[in-house]
C-alpha positions as a printed Julia matrix, in Angstrom:
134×3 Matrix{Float64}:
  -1.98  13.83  -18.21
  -0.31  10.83  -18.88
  -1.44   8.99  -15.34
  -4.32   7.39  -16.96
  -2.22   3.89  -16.36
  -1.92   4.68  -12.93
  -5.52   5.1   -12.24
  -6.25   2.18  -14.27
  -3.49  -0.1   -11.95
  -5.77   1.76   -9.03
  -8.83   0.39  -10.0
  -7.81  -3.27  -10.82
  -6.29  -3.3    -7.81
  -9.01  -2.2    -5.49
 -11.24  -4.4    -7.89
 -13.6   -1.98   -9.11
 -15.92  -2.46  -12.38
 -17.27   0.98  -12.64
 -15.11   3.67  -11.63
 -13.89   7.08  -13.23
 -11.54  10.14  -12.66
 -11.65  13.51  -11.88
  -9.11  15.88  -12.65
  -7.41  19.24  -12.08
  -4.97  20.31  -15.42
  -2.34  22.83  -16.15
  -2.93  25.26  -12.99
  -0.03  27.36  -13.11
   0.82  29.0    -9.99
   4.06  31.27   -9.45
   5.48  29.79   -6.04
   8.98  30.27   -4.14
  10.49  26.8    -4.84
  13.54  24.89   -4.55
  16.76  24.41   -3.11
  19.68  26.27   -4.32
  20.24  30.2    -3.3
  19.29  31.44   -6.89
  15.89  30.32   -5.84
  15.23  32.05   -2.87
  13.12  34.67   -2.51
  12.32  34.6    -6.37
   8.82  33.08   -7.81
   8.83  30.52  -10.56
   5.65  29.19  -13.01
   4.55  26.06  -11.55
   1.94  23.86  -12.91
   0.07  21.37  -11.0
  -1.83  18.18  -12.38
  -3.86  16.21  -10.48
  -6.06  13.14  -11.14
  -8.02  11.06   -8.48
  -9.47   8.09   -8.73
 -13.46   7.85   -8.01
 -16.16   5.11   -7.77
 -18.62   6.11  -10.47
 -21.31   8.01   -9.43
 -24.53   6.41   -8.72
 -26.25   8.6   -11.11
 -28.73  11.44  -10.9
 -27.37  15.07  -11.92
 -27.12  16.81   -9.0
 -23.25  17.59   -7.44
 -24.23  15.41   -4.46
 -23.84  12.43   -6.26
 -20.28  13.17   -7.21
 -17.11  14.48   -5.54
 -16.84  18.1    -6.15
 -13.68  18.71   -7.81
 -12.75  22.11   -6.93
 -11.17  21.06   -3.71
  -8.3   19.8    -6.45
  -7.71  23.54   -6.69
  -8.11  24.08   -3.23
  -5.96  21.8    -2.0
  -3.15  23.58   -4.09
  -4.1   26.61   -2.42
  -3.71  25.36    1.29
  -0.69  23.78    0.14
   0.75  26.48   -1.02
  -0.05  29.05    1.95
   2.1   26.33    3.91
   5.35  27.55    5.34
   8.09  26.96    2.24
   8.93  23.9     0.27
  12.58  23.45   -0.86
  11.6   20.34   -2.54
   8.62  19.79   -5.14
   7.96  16.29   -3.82
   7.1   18.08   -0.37
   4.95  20.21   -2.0
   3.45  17.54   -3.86
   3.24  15.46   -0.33
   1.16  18.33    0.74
  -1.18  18.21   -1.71
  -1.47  14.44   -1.88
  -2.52  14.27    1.47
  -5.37  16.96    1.1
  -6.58  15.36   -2.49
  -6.67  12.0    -0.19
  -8.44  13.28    2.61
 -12.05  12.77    1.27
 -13.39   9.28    1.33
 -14.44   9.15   -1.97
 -11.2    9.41   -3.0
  -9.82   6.02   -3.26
  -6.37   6.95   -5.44
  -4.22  10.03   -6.89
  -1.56  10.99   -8.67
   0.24  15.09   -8.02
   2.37  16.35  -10.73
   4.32  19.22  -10.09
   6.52  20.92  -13.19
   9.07  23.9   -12.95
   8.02  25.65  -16.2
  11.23  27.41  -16.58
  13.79  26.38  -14.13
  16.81  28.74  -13.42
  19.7   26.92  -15.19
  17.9   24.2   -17.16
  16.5   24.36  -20.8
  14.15  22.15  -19.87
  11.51  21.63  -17.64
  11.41  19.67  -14.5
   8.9   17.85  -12.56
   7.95  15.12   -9.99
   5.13  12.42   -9.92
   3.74  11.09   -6.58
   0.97   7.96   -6.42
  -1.1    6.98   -3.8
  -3.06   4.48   -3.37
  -4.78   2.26   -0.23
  -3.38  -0.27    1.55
  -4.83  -3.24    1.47
C-alpha cells in the first residue's frame, strides 16, 4: 500500500518494540463523489485502502486477542451511507475517524482513489494520517 513508512514513523514515535498492522486493500466501491456538476448524480469506482497501526497481539489464536479487522470494511460502509461528500478527503475524514475509534488502534492511514475520473487519464487520490497526540 505504500504507507508501510507511515506506520513505521507511528510506531517509533509512540515507542513501541512489538507492534504490527492490519489492513483493508483494493475495496472498490461505486460512490457519488466530487465537486463539479458532471459528477452529480453519477457513480464512480472508488477504491479504499486502509492500514492501522496495532500493538502486537499477546498471542493465543483466538480473535479476542486481536482487533477484528472487518470493521475496516465497515467503517467504509457507515461512511459511505453518510449524507454526500463533494470532497474525497471528507470522505476519507469519515472513515478515519471510525478506523480510530477503537482503542487498539493507535495509528492509520485512508486512501481514497478515483479509478476513472471524468476528464482525467489518470487516476486520482488522497492520503490522510493519524496518529496520537502526545
Amino acid at each position: 500500500m505504500g504507507q508501510q513508512s507511515s506506520m513505521t514513523d507511528a510506531a517509533i514515535y509512540l515507542g513501541l518494540r512489538d507492534w504490527g498492522t492490519i489492513r483493508l486493500e483494493k475495496l472498490i466501491r461505486q460512490v457519488d463523489l466530487g465537486i463539479h456538476d458532471h459528477e452529480r448524480g453519477v457513480t464512480q469506482p472508488v477504491r479504499f485502502d486502509i492500514e492501522v497501526l496495532v500493538q502486537s497481539p499477546e498471542g493465543g489464536d483466538s480473535i479476542d486477542n486481536v482487533l477484528d479487522y472487518e470493521y475496516l470494511e465497515q467503517s467504509v460502509n457507515n461512511a459511505l451511507s453518510e449524507s454526500r461528500a463533494e470532497l474525497q478527503e471528507t470522505l476519507a475524514r469519515r472513515i478515519l475517524d471510525s478506523v480510530m475509534l477503537p482503542q487498539a488502534a493507535l495509528a492509520a492511514t485512508v486512501s481514497l482513489t478515483k479509478l476513472d475520473p471524468m476528464g482525467f487519464d489518470s487516476q486520482l487520490g488522497c492520503t490522510l494520517v493519524r496518529m496520537p497526540e502526545k
